[in-house]
């Protein structure tokens, strides 16, 4: 079709000035990820060159960081014991916290919640479909997989955890995941493995 870019993507400069395929480069539109994603010049985030405007980079095939990055668990989630809840919050906090978690879990497992969630997703998809460009309309919506995911919520459980560790990945062409997590510096200037 006239005006469409080649599927492999055009070559545009990355932040170091090297020419790379546009779909493998990102426009930083996610300030809320500062301090969590390594946006430093020496980091692994494949960002477009700062002299290229965001709108031009996006038109040439670059992707938005906000939609390209995926947050993944980096350590198991361990439920806090009641004694620890009392230590972290205040003496006697475990009782009210446990009651609130039980209430949330009843809601999460309820049929009414799943029906309402499906309705909200369906409404959002219809609205997105009406407002999307013709190129986006041709993409599959994944309604079946979403329905299965909503059904799986009845097996879910909300628990209090003390720490959530995660890593941030950007999937490049060919399916290769690139870890762009900002890791804290350890003493001696060596990057740590903690997230």
PDB file of C-alpha atoms in Angstrom:
ATOM      1  CA  UNK A   1       0.000   0.000   0.000  1.00  0.00           C
ATOM      2  CA  UNK A   2       1.299   3.490  -0.805  1.00  0.00           C
ATOM      3  CA  UNK A   3       2.845   5.318   2.135  1.00  0.00           C
ATOM      4  CA  UNK A   4       3.568   2.194   4.201  1.00  0.00           C
ATOM      5  CA  UNK A   5       7.070   1.557   5.489  1.00  0.00           C
ATOM      6  CA  UNK A   6       8.990  -1.643   4.671  1.00  0.00           C
ATOM      7  CA  UNK A   7       8.232  -4.386   7.196  1.00  0.00           C
ATOM      8  CA  UNK A   8      11.915  -4.725   8.131  1.00  0.00           C
ATOM      9  CA  UNK A   9      12.025  -1.050   9.135  1.00  0.00           C
ATOM     10  CA  UNK A  10      14.158   1.827   8.035  1.00  0.00           C
ATOM     11  CA  UNK A  11      17.609   2.496   9.446  1.00  0.00           C
ATOM     12  CA  UNK A  12      17.708   5.382  11.914  1.00  0.00           C
ATOM     13  CA  UNK A  13      20.431   6.481  14.368  1.00  0.00           C
ATOM     14  CA  UNK A  14      20.488   5.169  17.920  1.00  0.00           C
ATOM     15  CA  UNK A  15      21.698   7.345  20.785  1.00  0.00           C
ATOM     16  CA  UNK A  16      25.345   6.557  19.961  1.00  0.00           C
ATOM     17  CA  UNK A  17      24.878   7.466  16.278  1.00  0.00           C
ATOM     18  CA  UNK A  18      24.880   3.896  14.913  1.00  0.00           C
ATOM     19  CA  UNK A  19      22.281   3.111  12.265  1.00  0.00           C
ATOM     20  CA  UNK A  20      19.837   0.442  13.441  1.00  0.00           C
ATOM     21  CA  UNK A  21      16.468  -0.867  12.319  1.00  0.00           C
ATOM     22  CA  UNK A  22      13.770   1.516  13.544  1.00  0.00           C
ATOM     23  CA  UNK A  23      11.550  -1.184  15.134  1.00  0.00           C
ATOM     24  CA  UNK A  24      14.458  -2.082  17.429  1.00  0.00           C
ATOM     25  CA  UNK A  25      14.758   1.489  18.731  1.00  0.00           C
ATOM     26  CA  UNK A  26      12.642   3.187  21.357  1.00  0.00           C
ATOM     27  CA  UNK A  27      11.308   6.666  21.972  1.00  0.00           C
ATOM     28  CA  UNK A  28      11.450   7.442  25.690  1.00  0.00           C
ATOM     29  CA  UNK A  29       7.885   8.437  26.509  1.00  0.00           C
ATOM     30  CA  UNK A  30       7.877   6.881  29.997  1.00  0.00           C
ATOM     31  CA  UNK A  31       9.253   9.236  32.661  1.00  0.00           C
ATOM     32  CA  UNK A  32       7.637   7.044  35.333  1.00  0.00           C
ATOM     33  CA  UNK A  33      10.251   4.387  34.521  1.00  0.00           C
ATOM     34  CA  UNK A  34      13.136   6.702  35.516  1.00  0.00           C
ATOM     35  CA  UNK A  35      15.041   4.968  38.285  1.00  0.00           C
ATOM     36  CA  UNK A  36      13.742   1.554  37.208  1.00  0.00           C
ATOM     37  CA  UNK A  37      14.920   1.293  33.580  1.00  0.00           C
ATOM     38  CA  UNK A  38      18.556   2.031  32.743  1.00  0.00           C
ATOM     39  CA  UNK A  39      18.284   5.118  30.547  1.00  0.00           C
ATOM     40  CA  UNK A  40      21.935   6.098  31.013  1.00  0.00           C
ATOM     41  CA  UNK A  41      24.161   6.618  27.945  1.00  0.00           C
ATOM     42  CA  UNK A  42      26.067   3.443  28.857  1.00  0.00           C
ATOM     43  CA  UNK A  43      22.875   1.415  29.470  1.00  0.00           C
ATOM     44  CA  UNK A  44      21.324  -1.225  27.246  1.00  0.00           C
ATOM     45  CA  UNK A  45      18.143   0.700  26.387  1.00  0.00           C
ATOM     46  CA  UNK A  46      18.055   0.938  22.572  1.00  0.00           C
ATOM     47  CA  UNK A  47      16.949   4.579  22.346  1.00  0.00           C
ATOM     48  CA  UNK A  48      16.741   6.778  19.265  1.00  0.00           C
ATOM     49  CA  UNK A  49      19.297   9.563  18.829  1.00  0.00           C
ATOM     50  CA  UNK A  50      18.292  12.714  20.748  1.00  0.00           C
ATOM     51  CA  UNK A  51      18.524  14.853  17.585  1.00  0.00           C
ATOM     52  CA  UNK A  52      15.667  12.855  16.006  1.00  0.00           C
ATOM     53  CA  UNK A  53      12.262  14.086  17.149  1.00  0.00           C
ATOM     54  CA  UNK A  54       9.944  11.594  18.817  1.00  0.00           C
ATOM     55  CA  UNK A  55       7.233  12.080  16.203  1.00  0.00           C
ATOM     56  CA  UNK A  56       9.678  11.531  13.316  1.00  0.00           C
ATOM     57  CA  UNK A  57      11.164   8.436  14.981  1.00  0.00           C
ATOM     58  CA  UNK A  58       7.701   6.972  15.532  1.00  0.00           C
ATOM     59  CA  UNK A  59       6.695   7.640  11.913  1.00  0.00           C
ATOM     60  CA  UNK A  60       9.874   5.893  10.757  1.00  0.00           C
ATOM     61  CA  UNK A  61       8.996   2.782  12.770  1.00  0.00           C
ATOM     62  CA  UNK A  62      10.534   3.236  16.235  1.00  0.00           C
ATOM     63  CA  UNK A  63       8.404   2.052  19.151  1.00  0.00           C
ATOM     64  CA  UNK A  64       7.297   3.778  22.332  1.00  0.00           C
ATOM     65  CA  UNK A  65       9.142   2.649  25.455  1.00  0.00           C
ATOM     66  CA  UNK A  66       5.837   2.703  27.356  1.00  0.00           C
ATOM     67  CA  UNK A  67       4.372  -0.026  25.147  1.00  0.00           C
ATOM     68  CA  UNK A  68       7.569  -1.967  24.369  1.00  0.00           C
ATOM     69  CA  UNK A  69       8.836  -2.566  27.901  1.00  0.00           C
ATOM     70  CA  UNK A  70       7.553  -5.526  29.883  1.00  0.00           C
ATOM     71  CA  UNK A  71       7.935  -5.859  33.623  1.00  0.00           C
ATOM     72  CA  UNK A  72       8.667  -9.420  34.752  1.00  0.00           C
ATOM     73  CA  UNK A  73       9.034 -10.932  38.221  1.00  0.00           C
ATOM     74  CA  UNK A  74      12.681 -11.309  39.181  1.00  0.00           C
ATOM     75  CA  UNK A  75      12.229 -13.202  42.441  1.00  0.00           C
ATOM     76  CA  UNK A  76       9.481 -15.275  44.024  1.00  0.00           C
ATOM     77  CA  UNK A  77       6.765 -13.429  45.930  1.00  0.00           C
ATOM     78  CA  UNK A  78       6.755 -14.573  49.531  1.00  0.00           C
ATOM     79  CA  UNK A  79       3.683 -13.918  51.666  1.00  0.00           C
ATOM     80  CA  UNK A  80       4.416 -12.035  54.877  1.00  0.00           C
ATOM     81  CA  UNK A  81       3.742 -13.787  58.163  1.00  0.00           C
ATOM     82  CA  UNK A  82       1.321 -12.045  60.530  1.00  0.00           C
ATOM     83  CA  UNK A  83       4.170 -11.275  62.942  1.00  0.00           C
ATOM     84  CA  UNK A  84       6.079  -9.503  60.172  1.00  0.00           C
ATOM     85  CA  UNK A  85       3.010  -7.459  59.171  1.00  0.00           C
ATOM     86  CA  UNK A  86       2.805  -6.269  62.791  1.00  0.00           C
ATOM     87  CA  UNK A  87       6.535  -5.386  62.769  1.00  0.00           C
ATOM     88  CA  UNK A  88       6.416  -3.482  59.468  1.00  0.00           C
ATOM     89  CA  UNK A  89       3.139  -1.607  60.014  1.00  0.00           C
ATOM     90  CA  UNK A  90       2.132  -1.453  63.692  1.00  0.00           C
ATOM     91  CA  UNK A  91       1.271  -3.814  66.525  1.00  0.00           C
ATOM     92  CA  UNK A  92      -2.084  -5.435  65.772  1.00  0.00           C
ATOM     93  CA  UNK A  93      -2.069  -4.551  62.048  1.00  0.00           C
ATOM     94  CA  UNK A  94      -2.161  -8.181  60.949  1.00  0.00           C
ATOM     95  CA  UNK A  95      -5.832  -8.602  61.889  1.00  0.00           C
ATOM     96  CA  UNK A  96      -7.223  -5.714  59.792  1.00  0.00           C
ATOM     97  CA  UNK A  97      -4.814  -6.471  56.923  1.00  0.00           C
ATOM     98  CA  UNK A  98      -5.899 -10.124  56.867  1.00  0.00           C
ATOM     99  CA  UNK A  99      -9.595  -9.116  56.875  1.00  0.00           C
ATOM    100  CA  UNK A 100      -9.020  -6.718  53.955  1.00  0.00           C
ATOM    101  CA  UNK A 101      -7.103  -9.350  51.980  1.00  0.00           C
ATOM    102  CA  UNK A 102      -9.920 -11.858  52.551  1.00  0.00           C
ATOM    103  CA  UNK A 103     -12.440  -9.321  51.238  1.00  0.00           C
ATOM    104  CA  UNK A 104     -10.347  -8.618  48.131  1.00  0.00           C
ATOM    105  CA  UNK A 105      -9.868 -12.347  47.502  1.00  0.00           C
ATOM    106  CA  UNK A 106     -13.634 -12.982  47.733  1.00  0.00           C
ATOM    107  CA  UNK A 107     -14.174 -10.229  45.157  1.00  0.00           C
ATOM    108  CA  UNK A 108     -11.384 -11.515  42.910  1.00  0.00           C
ATOM    109  CA  UNK A 109     -12.881 -15.008  42.867  1.00  0.00           C
ATOM    110  CA  UNK A 110     -16.473 -13.877  42.388  1.00  0.00           C
ATOM    111  CA  UNK A 111     -18.319 -14.429  39.134  1.00  0.00           C
ATOM    112  CA  UNK A 112     -19.642 -10.845  39.285  1.00  0.00           C
ATOM    113  CA  UNK A 113     -16.080  -9.461  39.245  1.00  0.00           C
ATOM    114  CA  UNK A 114     -15.088 -11.576  36.227  1.00  0.00           C
ATOM    115  CA  UNK A 115     -18.246 -10.588  34.325  1.00  0.00           C
ATOM    116  CA  UNK A 116     -17.623  -6.890  35.072  1.00  0.00           C
ATOM    117  CA  UNK A 117     -13.980  -7.177  34.044  1.00  0.00           C
ATOM    118  CA  UNK A 118     -14.904  -8.875  30.747  1.00  0.00           C
ATOM    119  CA  UNK A 119     -17.448  -6.113  30.086  1.00  0.00           C
ATOM    120  CA  UNK A 120     -14.849  -3.398  30.762  1.00  0.00           C
ATOM    121  CA  UNK A 121     -12.299  -5.090  28.483  1.00  0.00           C
ATOM    122  CA  UNK A 122     -14.871  -5.536  25.732  1.00  0.00           C
ATOM    123  CA  UNK A 123     -15.962  -1.886  25.966  1.00  0.00           C
ATOM    124  CA  UNK A 124     -12.346  -0.722  25.888  1.00  0.00           C
ATOM    125  CA  UNK A 125     -11.619  -2.878  22.823  1.00  0.00           C
ATOM    126  CA  UNK A 126     -14.663  -1.551  20.966  1.00  0.00           C
ATOM    127  CA  UNK A 127     -13.606   2.023  21.731  1.00  0.00           C
ATOM    128  CA  UNK A 128     -10.002   1.317  20.703  1.00  0.00           C
ATOM    129  CA  UNK A 129     -11.183  -0.367  17.512  1.00  0.00           C
ATOM    130  CA  UNK A 130     -13.285   2.670  16.572  1.00  0.00           C
ATOM    131  CA  UNK A 131     -10.481   5.131  17.255  1.00  0.00           C
ATOM    132  CA  UNK A 132      -7.572   3.092  15.839  1.00  0.00           C
ATOM    133  CA  UNK A 133      -5.976   3.615  12.450  1.00  0.00           C
ATOM    134  CA  UNK A 134      -6.811   1.170   9.670  1.00  0.00           C
ATOM    135  CA  UNK A 135      -3.426  -0.550  10.122  1.00  0.00           C
ATOM    136  CA  UNK A 136      -4.157  -1.255  13.777  1.00  0.00           C
ATOM    137  CA  UNK A 137      -7.671  -2.515  12.992  1.00  0.00           C
ATOM    138  CA  UNK A 138      -6.210  -5.431  11.049  1.00  0.00           C
ATOM    139  CA  UNK A 139      -4.357  -6.761  14.102  1.00  0.00           C
ATOM    140  CA  UNK A 140      -5.996  -9.590  16.086  1.00  0.00           C
ATOM    141  CA  UNK A 141      -7.526  -8.574  19.411  1.00  0.00           C
ATOM    142  CA  UNK A 142      -6.729 -11.709  21.409  1.00  0.00           C
ATOM    143  CA  UNK A 143     -10.241 -11.838  22.899  1.00  0.00           C
ATOM    144  CA  UNK A 144     -10.072 -15.606  23.485  1.00  0.00           C
ATOM    145  CA  UNK A 145      -6.815 -15.466  25.428  1.00  0.00           C
ATOM    146  CA  UNK A 146      -8.127 -12.547  27.469  1.00  0.00           C
ATOM    147  CA  UNK A 147     -11.269 -14.472  28.386  1.00  0.00           C
ATOM    148  CA  UNK A 148      -9.171 -17.408  29.581  1.00  0.00           C
ATOM    149  CA  UNK A 149      -6.993 -15.028  31.589  1.00  0.00           C
ATOM    150  CA  UNK A 150     -10.022 -13.486  33.280  1.00  0.00           C
ATOM    151  CA  UNK A 151     -11.320 -16.971  34.124  1.00  0.00           C
ATOM    152  CA  UNK A 152      -7.983 -17.826  35.738  1.00  0.00           C
ATOM    153  CA  UNK A 153      -8.534 -15.043  38.291  1.00  0.00           C
ATOM    154  CA  UNK A 154     -10.828 -17.355  40.239  1.00  0.00           C
ATOM    155  CA  UNK A 155      -7.691 -19.336  41.114  1.00  0.00           C
ATOM    156  CA  UNK A 156      -5.725 -16.211  42.076  1.00  0.00           C
ATOM    157  CA  UNK A 157      -4.942 -14.923  45.535  1.00  0.00           C
ATOM    158  CA  UNK A 158      -3.915 -11.517  46.829  1.00  0.00           C
ATOM    159  CA  UNK A 159      -1.335 -11.649  49.621  1.00  0.00           C
ATOM    160  CA  UNK A 160       0.755  -9.126  51.534  1.00  0.00           C
ATOM    161  CA  UNK A 161       4.405  -9.225  50.488  1.00  0.00           C
ATOM    162  CA  UNK A 162       7.303  -7.252  51.855  1.00  0.00           C
ATOM    163  CA  UNK A 163       9.249  -6.923  48.629  1.00  0.00           C
ATOM    164  CA  UNK A 164       8.510  -7.128  44.922  1.00  0.00           C
ATOM    165  CA  UNK A 165      11.531  -7.555  42.686  1.00  0.00           C
ATOM    166  CA  UNK A 166      11.191  -7.148  38.969  1.00  0.00           C
ATOM    167  CA  UNK A 167      13.189  -6.759  35.808  1.00  0.00           C
ATOM    168  CA  UNK A 168      12.324  -4.809  32.686  1.00  0.00           C
ATOM    169  CA  UNK A 169      12.677  -6.302  29.223  1.00  0.00           C
ATOM    170  CA  UNK A 170      12.248  -5.018  25.704  1.00  0.00           C
ATOM    171  CA  UNK A 171      11.561  -7.652  23.050  1.00  0.00           C
ATOM    172  CA  UNK A 172      13.617  -7.039  19.917  1.00  0.00           C
ATOM    173  CA  UNK A 173      13.038  -8.380  16.421  1.00  0.00           C
ATOM    174  CA  UNK A 174      13.528 -12.113  16.340  1.00  0.00           C
ATOM    175  CA  UNK A 175      11.965 -12.411  19.798  1.00  0.00           C
ATOM    176  CA  UNK A 176      15.173 -11.747  21.744  1.00  0.00           C
ATOM    177  CA  UNK A 177      14.465 -10.121  25.139  1.00  0.00           C
ATOM    178  CA  UNK A 178      16.839  -7.344  26.167  1.00  0.00           C
ATOM    179  CA  UNK A 179      17.111  -6.657  29.919  1.00  0.00           C
ATOM    180  CA  UNK A 180      17.015  -2.876  30.460  1.00  0.00           C
ATOM    181  CA  UNK A 181      16.619  -2.940  34.250  1.00  0.00           C
ATOM    182  CA  UNK A 182      18.466  -0.283  36.225  1.00  0.00           C
ATOM    183  CA  UNK A 183      20.529  -2.238  38.737  1.00  0.00           C
ATOM    184  CA  UNK A 184      21.774  -0.567  41.912  1.00  0.00           C
ATOM    185  CA  UNK A 185      25.493   0.046  42.188  1.00  0.00           C
ATOM    186  CA  UNK A 186      27.306  -1.960  44.827  1.00  0.00           C
ATOM    187  CA  UNK A 187      30.323  -0.760  46.736  1.00  0.00           C
ATOM    188  CA  UNK A 188      33.391  -0.687  44.547  1.00  0.00           C
ATOM    189  CA  UNK A 189      31.385   0.409  41.483  1.00  0.00           C
ATOM    190  CA  UNK A 190      30.329  -3.077  40.383  1.00  0.00           C
ATOM    191  CA  UNK A 191      26.788  -3.473  39.102  1.00  0.00           C
ATOM    192  CA  UNK A 192      24.703  -5.592  41.405  1.00  0.00           C
ATOM    193  CA  UNK A 193      22.296  -8.315  40.458  1.00  0.00           C
ATOM    194  CA  UNK A 194      19.524  -7.013  42.716  1.00  0.00           C
ATOM    195  CA  UNK A 195      16.478  -5.361  41.167  1.00  0.00           C
TER     196      UNK A 195
END
